[in-house]
PDB file of C-alpha atoms in Angstrom:
ATOM      1  CA  MET A   8      10.446  10.592  -6.408  1.00  0.00           C
ATOM      2  CA  GLN A   9       6.919  10.492  -7.739  1.00  0.00           C
ATOM      3  CA  LYS A  10       6.646  13.984  -9.084  1.00  0.00           C
ATOM      4  CA  ASN A  11       7.264  14.713 -12.753  1.00  0.00           C
ATOM      5  CA  ALA A  12       9.182  17.871 -12.172  1.00  0.00           C
ATOM      6  CA  ARG A  13      11.621  17.508  -9.299  1.00  0.00           C
ATOM      7  CA  ALA A  14      14.139  20.099  -8.206  1.00  0.00           C
ATOM      8  CA  ALA A  15      17.546  18.865  -7.095  1.00  0.00           C
ATOM      9  CA  ASN A  16      18.624  18.763  -3.458  1.00  0.00           C
ATOM     10  CA  ASN A  17      15.337  17.513  -1.985  1.00  0.00           C
ATOM     11  CA  ARG A  18      13.553  20.789  -2.594  1.00  0.00           C
ATOM     12  CA  GLU A  19      10.119  21.028  -4.086  1.00  0.00           C
ATOM     13  CA  ILE A  20       9.130  24.302  -5.730  1.00  0.00           C
ATOM     14  CA  GLU A  21       5.395  24.388  -6.006  1.00  0.00           C
ATOM     15  CA  ARG A  22       2.413  26.713  -6.353  1.00  0.00           C
ATOM     16  CA  LYS A  23      -1.200  25.987  -5.545  1.00  0.00           C
ATOM     17  CA  PHE A  24      -4.390  27.516  -6.999  1.00  0.00           C
ATOM     18  CA  LEU A  25      -8.148  27.278  -6.704  1.00  0.00           C
ATOM     19  CA  LEU A  26     -10.033  26.818  -9.988  1.00  0.00           C
ATOM     20  CA  ARG A  27     -12.522  28.979 -11.893  1.00  0.00           C
ATOM     21  CA  TRP A  28     -13.751  26.023 -13.887  1.00  0.00           C
ATOM     22  CA  LEU A  29     -12.672  22.491 -14.764  1.00  0.00           C
ATOM     23  CA  PRO A  30     -10.672  22.392 -18.007  1.00  0.00           C
ATOM     24  CA  ASP A  31     -11.878  20.384 -21.047  1.00  0.00           C
ATOM     25  CA  LYS A  32      -8.558  18.543 -20.974  1.00  0.00           C
ATOM     26  CA  LEU A  33      -9.640  16.833 -17.764  1.00  0.00           C
ATOM     27  CA  GLN A  34     -11.542  14.218 -19.761  1.00  0.00           C
ATOM     28  CA  ARG A  35      -8.369  13.091 -21.501  1.00  0.00           C
ATOM     29  CA  SER A  36      -6.145  13.150 -18.422  1.00  0.00           C
ATOM     30  CA  ARG A  37      -4.795  10.288 -16.342  1.00  0.00           C
ATOM     31  CA  CYS A  38      -6.484  10.075 -12.932  1.00  0.00           C
ATOM     32  CA  TYR A  39      -5.893   7.893  -9.894  1.00  0.00           C
ATOM     33  CA  ILE A  40      -7.006   7.715  -6.289  1.00  0.00           C
ATOM     34  CA  ILE A  41      -4.733   8.917  -3.515  1.00  0.00           C
ATOM     35  CA  GLU A  42      -5.229   8.045   0.127  1.00  0.00           C
ATOM     36  CA  GLN A  43      -3.006   9.781   2.594  1.00  0.00           C
ATOM     37  CA  GLY A  44      -2.670  10.302   6.317  1.00  0.00           C
ATOM     38  CA  TYR A  45      -0.323  12.057   8.718  1.00  0.00           C
ATOM     39  CA  LEU A  46       1.707  10.371  11.452  1.00  0.00           C
ATOM     40  CA  ALA A  47       2.791  13.710  12.903  1.00  0.00           C
ATOM     41  CA  SER A  48       2.784  17.369  11.943  1.00  0.00           C
ATOM     42  CA  GLU A  49       4.228  20.475  13.549  1.00  0.00           C
ATOM     43  CA  SER A  50       3.015  24.025  13.115  1.00  0.00           C
ATOM     44  CA  ALA A  51       5.993  25.088  10.967  1.00  0.00           C
ATOM     45  CA  GLY A  52       4.942  22.761   8.150  1.00  0.00           C
ATOM     46  CA  ARG A  53       7.130  19.896   9.366  1.00  0.00           C
ATOM     47  CA  GLN A  54       5.252  16.665   8.763  1.00  0.00           C
ATOM     48  CA  VAL A  55       5.463  12.942   8.097  1.00  0.00           C
ATOM     49  CA  ARG A  56       2.907  11.696   5.577  1.00  0.00           C
ATOM     50  CA  LEU A  57       1.903   8.208   4.497  1.00  0.00           C
ATOM     51  CA  ARG A  58       0.410   7.848   1.039  1.00  0.00           C
ATOM     52  CA  LYS A  59      -1.080   5.128  -1.116  1.00  0.00           C
ATOM     53  CA  LYS A  60      -1.404   5.853  -4.827  1.00  0.00           C
ATOM     54  CA  GLY A  61      -2.699   2.787  -6.606  1.00  0.00           C
ATOM     55  CA  LYS A  62      -0.443  -0.018  -5.383  1.00  0.00           C
ATOM     56  CA  THR A  63       2.444   2.306  -4.539  1.00  0.00           C
ATOM     57  CA  ALA A  64       2.952   3.218  -0.892  1.00  0.00           C
ATOM     58  CA  SER A  65       5.307   5.912   0.311  1.00  0.00           C
ATOM     59  CA  LEU A  66       6.410   7.858   3.378  1.00  0.00           C
ATOM     60  CA  THR A  67       7.252  11.529   2.886  1.00  0.00           C
ATOM     61  CA  PHE A  68       8.930  13.995   5.205  1.00  0.00           C
ATOM     62  CA  LYS A  69       8.318  17.684   4.471  1.00  0.00           C
ATOM     63  CA  VAL A  70       9.440  20.843   6.184  1.00  0.00           C
ATOM     64  CA  GLY A  71       8.777  24.498   5.431  1.00  0.00           C
ATOM     65  CA  ARG A  72       5.829  26.454   4.055  1.00  0.00           C
ATOM     66  CA  GLY A  73       5.031  28.299   0.878  1.00  0.00           C
ATOM     67  CA  THR A  74       6.639  27.903  -2.540  1.00  0.00           C
ATOM     68  CA  HIS A  75       9.866  26.206  -1.440  1.00  0.00           C
ATOM     69  CA  ARG A  76       9.849  23.148   0.763  1.00  0.00           C
ATOM     70  CA  GLU A  77      12.295  20.440   1.683  1.00  0.00           C
ATOM     71  CA  GLU A  78      10.920  17.024   0.814  1.00  0.00           C
ATOM     72  CA  ARG A  79      12.297  13.518   1.405  1.00  0.00           C
ATOM     73  CA  GLU A  80      10.410  10.488   0.227  1.00  0.00           C
ATOM     74  CA  ILE A  81      10.855   6.719   0.431  1.00  0.00           C
ATOM     75  CA  ARG A  82       8.853   3.873  -1.049  1.00  0.00           C
ATOM     76  CA  LEU A  83       7.317   1.533   1.507  1.00  0.00           C
ATOM     77  CA  SER A  84       6.679  -2.182   1.108  1.00  0.00           C
ATOM     78  CA  PRO A  85       3.040  -3.221   1.634  1.00  0.00           C
ATOM     79  CA  LYS A  86       4.079  -4.700   4.996  1.00  0.00           C
ATOM     80  CA  GLN A  87       5.818  -1.492   6.137  1.00  0.00           C
ATOM     81  CA  PHE A  88       2.800   0.568   5.083  1.00  0.00           C
ATOM     82  CA  ALA A  89       0.339  -1.732   6.872  1.00  0.00           C
ATOM     83  CA  ALA A  90       2.344  -1.483  10.111  1.00  0.00           C
ATOM     84  CA  LEU A  91       2.309   2.332  10.174  1.00  0.00           C
ATOM     85  CA  TRP A  92      -1.043   3.254   8.576  1.00  0.00           C
ATOM     86  CA  PRO A  93      -3.196   2.754  11.738  1.00  0.00           C
ATOM     87  CA  GLY A  94      -1.150   5.564  13.328  1.00  0.00           C
ATOM     88  CA  THR A  95      -2.827   8.049  10.947  1.00  0.00           C
ATOM     89  CA  ALA A  96      -6.381   7.349  12.190  1.00  0.00           C
ATOM     90  CA  GLY A  97      -8.409  10.587  12.301  1.00  0.00           C
ATOM     91  CA  ARG A  98      -5.834  12.391  10.144  1.00  0.00           C
ATOM     92  CA  ARG A  99      -6.594  11.083   6.684  1.00  0.00           C
ATOM     93  CA  LEU A 100      -7.935  12.296   3.388  1.00  0.00           C
ATOM     94  CA  ARG A 101      -8.819  10.858   0.039  1.00  0.00           C
ATOM     95  CA  LYS A 102      -8.670  12.578  -3.316  1.00  0.00           C
ATOM     96  CA  VAL A 103      -8.730  11.862  -7.023  1.00  0.00           C
ATOM     97  CA  ARG A 104      -5.655  13.266  -8.705  1.00  0.00           C
ATOM     98  CA  CYS A 105      -5.664  14.024 -12.429  1.00  0.00           C
ATOM     99  CA  GLU A 106      -2.511  14.951 -14.320  1.00  0.00           C
ATOM    100  CA  ILE A 107      -2.904  17.574 -17.008  1.00  0.00           C
ATOM    101  CA  HIS A 108      -0.031  18.374 -19.350  1.00  0.00           C
ATOM    102  CA  TRP A 109       0.192  22.077 -19.982  1.00  0.00           C
ATOM    103  CA  LYS A 110       3.077  23.645 -21.886  1.00  0.00           C
ATOM    104  CA  ASN A 111       6.189  22.034 -20.389  1.00  0.00           C
ATOM    105  CA  LEU A 112       4.559  21.475 -17.026  1.00  0.00           C
ATOM    106  CA  VAL A 113       2.312  18.960 -15.346  1.00  0.00           C
ATOM    107  CA  ILE A 114      -0.676  20.373 -13.500  1.00  0.00           C
ATOM    108  CA  GLU A 115      -1.993  18.117 -10.768  1.00  0.00           C
ATOM    109  CA  LEU A 116      -5.709  18.571 -10.154  1.00  0.00           C
ATOM    110  CA  ASP A 117      -6.764  17.278  -6.748  1.00  0.00           C
ATOM    111  CA  ILE A 118     -10.469  16.566  -6.454  1.00  0.00           C
ATOM    112  CA  TYR A 119     -11.177  15.977  -2.779  1.00  0.00           C
ATOM    113  CA  GLN A 120     -13.552  13.256  -1.613  1.00  0.00           C
ATOM    114  CA  GLY A 121     -15.438  12.670   1.634  1.00  0.00           C
ATOM    115  CA  ARG A 122     -15.704  15.600   4.073  1.00  0.00           C
ATOM    116  CA  HIS A 123     -14.117  17.969   1.582  1.00  0.00           C
ATOM    117  CA  ALA A 124     -16.046  16.833  -1.487  1.00  0.00           C
ATOM    118  CA  GLY A 125     -16.440  19.760  -3.869  1.00  0.00           C
ATOM    119  CA  LEU A 126     -13.003  21.221  -3.212  1.00  0.00           C
ATOM    120  CA  VAL A 127     -10.709  21.157  -6.242  1.00  0.00           C
ATOM    121  CA  VAL A 128      -7.149  22.437  -6.078  1.00  0.00           C
ATOM    122  CA  ALA A 129      -4.463  22.659  -8.769  1.00  0.00           C
ATOM    123  CA  GLU A 130      -0.780  22.196  -7.954  1.00  0.00           C
ATOM    124  CA  VAL A 131       2.075  22.972 -10.262  1.00  0.00           C
ATOM    125  CA  GLU A 132       5.620  21.834  -9.516  1.00  0.00           C
ATOM    126  CA  PHE A 133       8.544  23.645 -11.135  1.00  0.00           C
ATOM    127  CA  PRO A 134      12.037  22.449 -12.035  1.00  0.00           C
ATOM    128  CA  ASP A 135      13.603  25.716 -10.779  1.00  0.00           C
ATOM    129  CA  ARG A 136      12.876  29.092  -9.175  1.00  0.00           C
ATOM    130  CA  ALA A 137      12.959  31.008 -12.461  1.00  0.00           C
ATOM    131  CA  SER A 138      10.186  28.973 -14.091  1.00  0.00           C
ATOM    132  CA  CYS A 139       8.223  29.254 -10.848  1.00  0.00           C
ATOM    133  CA  ARG A 140       8.370  33.056 -10.958  1.00  0.00           C
ATOM    134  CA  ARG A 141       7.662  33.262 -14.712  1.00  0.00           C
ATOM    135  CA  PHE A 142       4.604  31.016 -14.554  1.00  0.00           C
ATOM    136  CA  LYS A 143       1.475  32.527 -16.149  1.00  0.00           C
ATOM    137  CA  PRO A 144      -1.572  30.567 -14.945  1.00  0.00           C
ATOM    138  CA  PRO A 145      -4.068  29.301 -17.550  1.00  0.00           C
ATOM    139  CA  SER A 146      -7.450  31.055 -17.749  1.00  0.00           C
ATOM    140  CA  TRP A 147      -9.229  28.333 -15.776  1.00  0.00           C
ATOM    141  CA  PHE A 148      -7.053  28.939 -12.696  1.00  0.00           C
ATOM    142  CA  GLY A 149      -8.542  31.017  -9.890  1.00  0.00           C
ATOM    143  CA  ARG A 150      -6.993  32.548  -6.790  1.00  0.00           C
ATOM    144  CA  GLU A 151      -3.505  31.458  -5.759  1.00  0.00           C
ATOM    145  CA  VAL A 152      -3.463  29.750  -2.343  1.00  0.00           C
ATOM    146  CA  THR A 153       0.211  28.757  -2.091  1.00  0.00           C
ATOM    147  CA  GLY A 154       1.178  28.462   1.584  1.00  0.00           C
ATOM    148  CA  GLU A 155      -2.351  29.143   2.859  1.00  0.00           C
ATOM    149  CA  LYS A 156      -2.839  26.885   5.855  1.00  0.00           C
ATOM    150  CA  ARG A 157      -6.530  26.517   5.109  1.00  0.00           C
ATOM    151  CA  TYR A 158      -5.753  24.574   1.937  1.00  0.00           C
ATOM    152  CA  SER A 159      -2.835  22.536   3.273  1.00  0.00           C
ATOM    153  CA  ASN A 160      -3.460  18.821   3.081  1.00  0.00           C
ATOM    154  CA  VAL A 161      -2.442  18.284   6.663  1.00  0.00           C
ATOM    155  CA  ARG A 162      -5.067  20.816   7.788  1.00  0.00           C
ATOM    156  CA  LEU A 163      -7.744  19.267   5.566  1.00  0.00           C
ATOM    157  CA  ALA A 164      -6.875  15.805   6.923  1.00  0.00           C
ATOM    158  CA  ASN A 165      -7.212  16.973  10.530  1.00  0.00           C
ATOM    159  CA  GLU A 166     -10.499  18.833  10.124  1.00  0.00           C
TER     160      GLU A 166
ATOM    161  CA  MET B  18       9.799  -5.154  17.419  1.00  0.00           C
ATOM    162  CA  GLN B  19      13.160  -4.655  19.041  1.00  0.00           C
ATOM    163  CA  LYS B  20      12.181  -4.725  22.669  1.00  0.00           C
ATOM    164  CA  ASN B  21      12.509  -7.891  24.719  1.00  0.00           C
ATOM    165  CA  ALA B  22       9.214  -7.512  26.482  1.00  0.00           C
ATOM    166  CA  ARG B  23       6.469  -6.390  24.129  1.00  0.00           C
ATOM    167  CA  ALA B  24       2.822  -5.948  25.007  1.00  0.00           C
ATOM    168  CA  ALA B  25       0.263  -6.990  22.414  1.00  0.00           C
ATOM    169  CA  ASN B  26      -1.675  -4.506  20.298  1.00  0.00           C
ATOM    170  CA  ASN B  27       1.150  -2.022  19.636  1.00  0.00           C
ATOM    171  CA  ARG B  28       1.238  -0.788  23.207  1.00  0.00           C
ATOM    172  CA  GLU B  29       4.381  -0.329  25.175  1.00  0.00           C
ATOM    173  CA  ILE B  30       4.157  -0.352  28.955  1.00  0.00           C
ATOM    174  CA  GLU B  31       7.254   1.225  30.344  1.00  0.00           C
ATOM    175  CA  ARG B  32       8.703   3.003  33.383  1.00  0.00           C
ATOM    176  CA  LYS B  33      11.762   5.209  33.539  1.00  0.00           C
ATOM    177  CA  PHE B  34      14.103   5.941  36.477  1.00  0.00           C
ATOM    178  CA  LEU B  35      17.196   7.908  37.322  1.00  0.00           C
ATOM    179  CA  LEU B  36      20.007   5.965  39.021  1.00  0.00           C
ATOM    180  CA  ARG B  37      21.595   6.142  42.481  1.00  0.00           C
ATOM    181  CA  TRP B  38      24.671   4.278  41.267  1.00  0.00           C
ATOM    182  CA  LEU B  39      25.732   2.067  38.374  1.00  0.00           C
ATOM    183  CA  PRO B  40      25.163  -1.621  39.114  1.00  0.00           C
ATOM    184  CA  ASP B  41      28.075  -4.129  39.188  1.00  0.00           C
ATOM    185  CA  LYS B  42      26.199  -6.154  36.586  1.00  0.00           C
ATOM    186  CA  LEU B  43      26.906  -3.422  34.033  1.00  0.00           C
ATOM    187  CA  GLN B  44      30.349  -4.902  33.368  1.00  0.00           C
ATOM    188  CA  ARG B  45      28.824  -8.179  32.213  1.00  0.00           C
ATOM    189  CA  SER B  46      26.004  -6.633  30.173  1.00  0.00           C
ATOM    190  CA  ARG B  47      25.610  -6.336  26.414  1.00  0.00           C
ATOM    191  CA  CYS B  48      26.034  -2.740  25.228  1.00  0.00           C
ATOM    192  CA  TYR B  49      25.633  -1.068  21.843  1.00  0.00           C
ATOM    193  CA  ILE B  50      25.488   2.421  20.414  1.00  0.00           C
ATOM    194  CA  ILE B  51      22.171   3.996  19.445  1.00  0.00           C
ATOM    195  CA  GLU B  52      21.854   7.045  17.228  1.00  0.00           C
ATOM    196  CA  GLN B  53      18.420   8.507  16.864  1.00  0.00           C
ATOM    197  CA  GLY B  54      16.735  11.588  15.498  1.00  0.00           C
ATOM    198  CA  TYR B  55      13.210  12.940  15.166  1.00  0.00           C
ATOM    199  CA  LEU B  56      11.480  13.790  11.886  1.00  0.00           C
ATOM    200  CA  ALA B  57       8.540  15.377  13.673  1.00  0.00           C
ATOM    201  CA  SER B  58       7.096  15.575  17.168  1.00  0.00           C
ATOM    202  CA  GLU B  59       3.920  17.063  18.573  1.00  0.00           C
ATOM    203  CA  SER B  60       3.353  18.243  22.123  1.00  0.00           C
ATOM    204  CA  ALA B  61       1.078  15.321  23.036  1.00  0.00           C
ATOM    205  CA  GLY B  62       3.942  12.845  22.695  1.00  0.00           C
ATOM    206  CA  ARG B  63       3.141  12.029  19.056  1.00  0.00           C
ATOM    207  CA  GLN B  64       6.408  11.544  17.239  1.00  0.00           C
ATOM    208  CA  VAL B  65       8.242   9.888  14.360  1.00  0.00           C
ATOM    209  CA  ARG B  66      11.731   8.676  15.263  1.00  0.00           C
ATOM    210  CA  LEU B  67      14.568   7.302  13.145  1.00  0.00           C
ATOM    211  CA  ARG B  68      17.041   5.042  14.886  1.00  0.00           C
ATOM    212  CA  LYS B  69      20.225   3.210  14.043  1.00  0.00           C
ATOM    213  CA  LYS B  70      21.316   0.456  16.417  1.00  0.00           C
ATOM    214  CA  GLY B  71      24.413  -1.257  15.086  1.00  0.00           C
ATOM    215  CA  LYS B  72      23.511  -2.062  11.487  1.00  0.00           C
ATOM    216  CA  THR B  73      19.787  -2.092  12.131  1.00  0.00           C
ATOM    217  CA  ALA B  74      17.795   0.964  11.087  1.00  0.00           C
ATOM    218  CA  SER B  75      14.196   1.566  12.047  1.00  0.00           C
ATOM    219  CA  LEU B  76      11.399   4.113  11.947  1.00  0.00           C
ATOM    220  CA  THR B  77       9.100   4.292  14.963  1.00  0.00           C
ATOM    221  CA  PHE B  78       5.808   6.089  15.462  1.00  0.00           C
ATOM    222  CA  LYS B  79       4.771   6.756  19.052  1.00  0.00           C
ATOM    223  CA  VAL B  80       1.784   8.510  20.561  1.00  0.00           C
ATOM    224  CA  GLY B  81       0.829   9.201  24.170  1.00  0.00           C
ATOM    225  CA  ARG B  82       2.740   9.979  27.358  1.00  0.00           C
ATOM    226  CA  GLY B  83       3.514   8.189  30.588  1.00  0.00           C
ATOM    227  CA  THR B  84       3.450   4.487  31.306  1.00  0.00           C
ATOM    228  CA  HIS B  85       1.264   3.388  28.373  1.00  0.00           C
ATOM    229  CA  ARG B  86       2.058   4.420  24.817  1.00  0.00           C
ATOM    230  CA  GLU B  87       1.077   3.286  21.358  1.00  0.00           C
ATOM    231  CA  GLU B  88       4.130   2.307  19.336  1.00  0.00           C
ATOM    232  CA  ARG B  89       4.479   1.189  15.709  1.00  0.00           C
ATOM    233  CA  GLU B  90       7.843   0.291  14.297  1.00  0.00           C
ATOM    234  CA  ILE B  91       9.223  -0.774  10.934  1.00  0.00           C
ATOM    235  CA  ARG B  92      12.695  -1.830   9.846  1.00  0.00           C
ATOM    236  CA  LEU B  93      14.258   0.411   7.221  1.00  0.00           C
ATOM    237  CA  SER B  94      16.698  -0.618   4.508  1.00  0.00           C
ATOM    238  CA  PRO B  95      20.027   1.288   4.540  1.00  0.00           C
ATOM    239  CA  LYS B  96      18.812   3.194   1.472  1.00  0.00           C
ATOM    240  CA  GLN B  97      15.500   4.182   3.073  1.00  0.00           C
ATOM    241  CA  PHE B  98      17.315   5.299   6.217  1.00  0.00           C
ATOM    242  CA  ALA B  99      19.866   7.350   4.276  1.00  0.00           C
ATOM    243  CA  ALA B 100      17.093   9.164   2.383  1.00  0.00           C
ATOM    244  CA  LEU B 101      15.262  10.264   5.549  1.00  0.00           C
ATOM    245  CA  TRP B 102      18.075  10.786   8.091  1.00  0.00           C
ATOM    246  CA  PRO B 103      19.083  14.321   6.932  1.00  0.00           C
ATOM    247  CA  GLY B 104      15.548  15.428   7.912  1.00  0.00           C
ATOM    248  CA  THR B 105      16.469  14.922  11.592  1.00  0.00           C
ATOM    249  CA  ALA B 106      19.332  17.470  11.569  1.00  0.00           C
ATOM    250  CA  GLY B 107      19.384  19.413  14.848  1.00  0.00           C
ATOM    251  CA  ARG B 108      17.125  16.855  16.529  1.00  0.00           C
ATOM    252  CA  ARG B 109      19.442  13.981  17.234  1.00  0.00           C
ATOM    253  CA  LEU B 110      21.004  12.190  20.148  1.00  0.00           C
ATOM    254  CA  ARG B 111      23.477   9.426  20.748  1.00  0.00           C
ATOM    255  CA  LYS B 112      23.594   7.024  23.656  1.00  0.00           C
ATOM    256  CA  VAL B 113      25.147   3.764  24.742  1.00  0.00           C
ATOM    257  CA  ARG B 114      22.498   1.255  25.729  1.00  0.00           C
ATOM    258  CA  CYS B 115      23.306  -1.635  28.025  1.00  0.00           C
ATOM    259  CA  GLU B 116      20.877  -4.467  28.678  1.00  0.00           C
ATOM    260  CA  ILE B 117      20.801  -5.826  32.203  1.00  0.00           C
ATOM    261  CA  HIS B 118      18.780  -8.928  33.044  1.00  0.00           C
ATOM    262  CA  TRP B 119      17.032  -8.554  36.345  1.00  0.00           C
ATOM    263  CA  LYS B 120      14.526 -11.108  37.600  1.00  0.00           C
ATOM    264  CA  ASN B 121      12.285 -11.797  34.611  1.00  0.00           C
ATOM    265  CA  LEU B 122      12.819  -8.343  33.130  1.00  0.00           C
ATOM    266  CA  VAL B 123      15.337  -6.551  30.975  1.00  0.00           C
ATOM    267  CA  ILE B 124      16.507  -3.187  32.277  1.00  0.00           C
ATOM    268  CA  GLU B 125      17.814  -0.894  29.573  1.00  0.00           C
ATOM    269  CA  LEU B 126      20.470   1.520  30.837  1.00  0.00           C
ATOM    270  CA  ASP B 127      20.848   4.513  28.538  1.00  0.00           C
ATOM    271  CA  ILE B 128      24.152   6.338  28.968  1.00  0.00           C
ATOM    272  CA  TYR B 129      23.856   9.601  27.041  1.00  0.00           C
ATOM    273  CA  GLN B 130      26.741  10.970  24.970  1.00  0.00           C
ATOM    274  CA  GLY B 131      27.535  14.429  23.630  1.00  0.00           C
ATOM    275  CA  ARG B 132      25.592  17.378  25.059  1.00  0.00           C
ATOM    276  CA  HIS B 133      23.923  15.184  27.673  1.00  0.00           C
ATOM    277  CA  ALA B 134      27.028  13.236  28.708  1.00  0.00           C
ATOM    278  CA  GLY B 135      26.686  12.226  32.339  1.00  0.00           C
ATOM    279  CA  LEU B 136      22.975  11.535  32.194  1.00  0.00           C
ATOM    280  CA  VAL B 137      22.084   7.870  32.776  1.00  0.00           C
ATOM    281  CA  VAL B 138      18.498   6.652  32.670  1.00  0.00           C
ATOM    282  CA  ALA B 139      17.044   3.187  33.224  1.00  0.00           C
ATOM    283  CA  GLU B 140      13.992   1.984  31.314  1.00  0.00           C
ATOM    284  CA  VAL B 141      12.003  -1.115  32.102  1.00  0.00           C
ATOM    285  CA  GLU B 142       9.414  -2.489  29.725  1.00  0.00           C
ATOM    286  CA  PHE B 143       6.675  -4.755  31.051  1.00  0.00           C
ATOM    287  CA  PRO B 144       4.667  -7.500  29.367  1.00  0.00           C
ATOM    288  CA  ASP B 145       1.410  -6.317  31.033  1.00  0.00           C
ATOM    289  CA  ARG B 146      -0.103  -3.724  33.360  1.00  0.00           C
ATOM    290  CA  ALA B 147      -0.054  -5.998  36.403  1.00  0.00           C
ATOM    291  CA  SER B 148       3.708  -6.569  36.299  1.00  0.00           C
ATOM    292  CA  CYS B 149       4.161  -2.833  35.702  1.00  0.00           C
ATOM    293  CA  ARG B 150       2.240  -1.984  38.892  1.00  0.00           C
ATOM    294  CA  ARG B 151       3.907  -4.732  40.947  1.00  0.00           C
ATOM    295  CA  PHE B 152       7.453  -3.716  39.973  1.00  0.00           C
ATOM    296  CA  LYS B 153       9.779  -3.141  42.942  1.00  0.00           C
ATOM    297  CA  PRO B 154      12.843  -1.202  41.720  1.00  0.00           C
ATOM    298  CA  PRO B 155      16.316  -2.528  42.618  1.00  0.00           C
ATOM    299  CA  SER B 156      18.298  -0.610  45.252  1.00  0.00           C
ATOM    300  CA  TRP B 157      20.466   1.157  42.632  1.00  0.00           C
ATOM    301  CA  PHE B 158      17.396   2.841  41.049  1.00  0.00           C
ATOM    302  CA  GLY B 159      16.750   6.474  41.980  1.00  0.00           C
ATOM    303  CA  ARG B 160      13.757   8.735  41.397  1.00  0.00           C
ATOM    304  CA  GLU B 161      11.089   7.627  38.918  1.00  0.00           C
ATOM    305  CA  VAL B 162      10.787   9.992  35.955  1.00  0.00           C
ATOM    306  CA  THR B 163       8.178   8.157  33.836  1.00  0.00           C
ATOM    307  CA  GLY B 164       6.361  10.691  31.648  1.00  0.00           C
ATOM    308  CA  GLU B 165       8.543  13.625  32.728  1.00  0.00           C
ATOM    309  CA  LYS B 166       9.077  15.747  29.663  1.00  0.00           C
ATOM    310  CA  ARG B 167      12.515  16.797  30.829  1.00  0.00           C
ATOM    311  CA  TYR B 168      13.813  13.258  30.408  1.00  0.00           C
ATOM    312  CA  SER B 169      11.962  12.421  27.188  1.00  0.00           C
ATOM    313  CA  ASN B 170      14.332  11.553  24.353  1.00  0.00           C
ATOM    314  CA  VAL B 171      12.612  13.931  21.963  1.00  0.00           C
ATOM    315  CA  ARG B 172      13.204  16.811  24.399  1.00  0.00           C
ATOM    316  CA  LEU B 173      16.842  15.814  24.951  1.00  0.00           C
ATOM    317  CA  ALA B 174      17.365  15.598  21.176  1.00  0.00           C
ATOM    318  CA  ASN B 175      15.935  19.092  20.632  1.00  0.00           C
ATOM    319  CA  GLU B 176      17.864  20.807  23.425  1.00  0.00           C
TER     320      GLU B 176
END
């Protein structure tokens, strides 16, 4: 499990926002490059994703849309990753992810590269439903886009 | 790669048939149980399959329909398999596979269990396109169903 906040029972509870402006804290945050691609995706948000984050490769299964999703993830060896990665051709994206600590949460800022350069999206993962509901976004957050297909990674990768 | 005949370049060249009768050779063939399930599948034959064959677990990506398909497969550790398998709930099937040697080829007889009990399908994989075209089915083969959605494993698993 790569995420900092992780709900039990293979559920991720997450909200997604556009930004009004980039926060000052960004300069002091930890950033890394993520490359990901999709082996298969169905319309109901069911998907199998391959991801490389630094030297760490993983395969993630997700199903569902919106705030609550089922998520199952395994680490892949470099050899496993290399065997599957060509299957994602034409369905890939690249982004810089920066982790910003904010109150008790970690905000993940995704700064898209390539075709989607200019797009920045913030994701917040919650340990439970209550904290998800209670969440008051910081001033630099813009419109919430949780569950909007237009901003789903699988859609962005396929465009 | 688990198959006996395997084309280069991650392609499988395969034909599928129904049977007129079960061959005598079946009694002397090697059989094992296969359990498989699908994490995701798209209409164009793009799919991610989990499979357990004896103690061997694997994840396979396939794309395309008909005789020629792209196929990428990795072995999974028991732990990797256990983490992903619940994601295939409601999209599984179980079959007994028997391998029959016939001329220079291996015929795989799939005897379906559970909901599809009674269905038997023969698959033949070829080392190249020429041998695929030249293939003369044995007398116990029935109608060819290569590429017919009705007999695709992903369809049978979802029914």
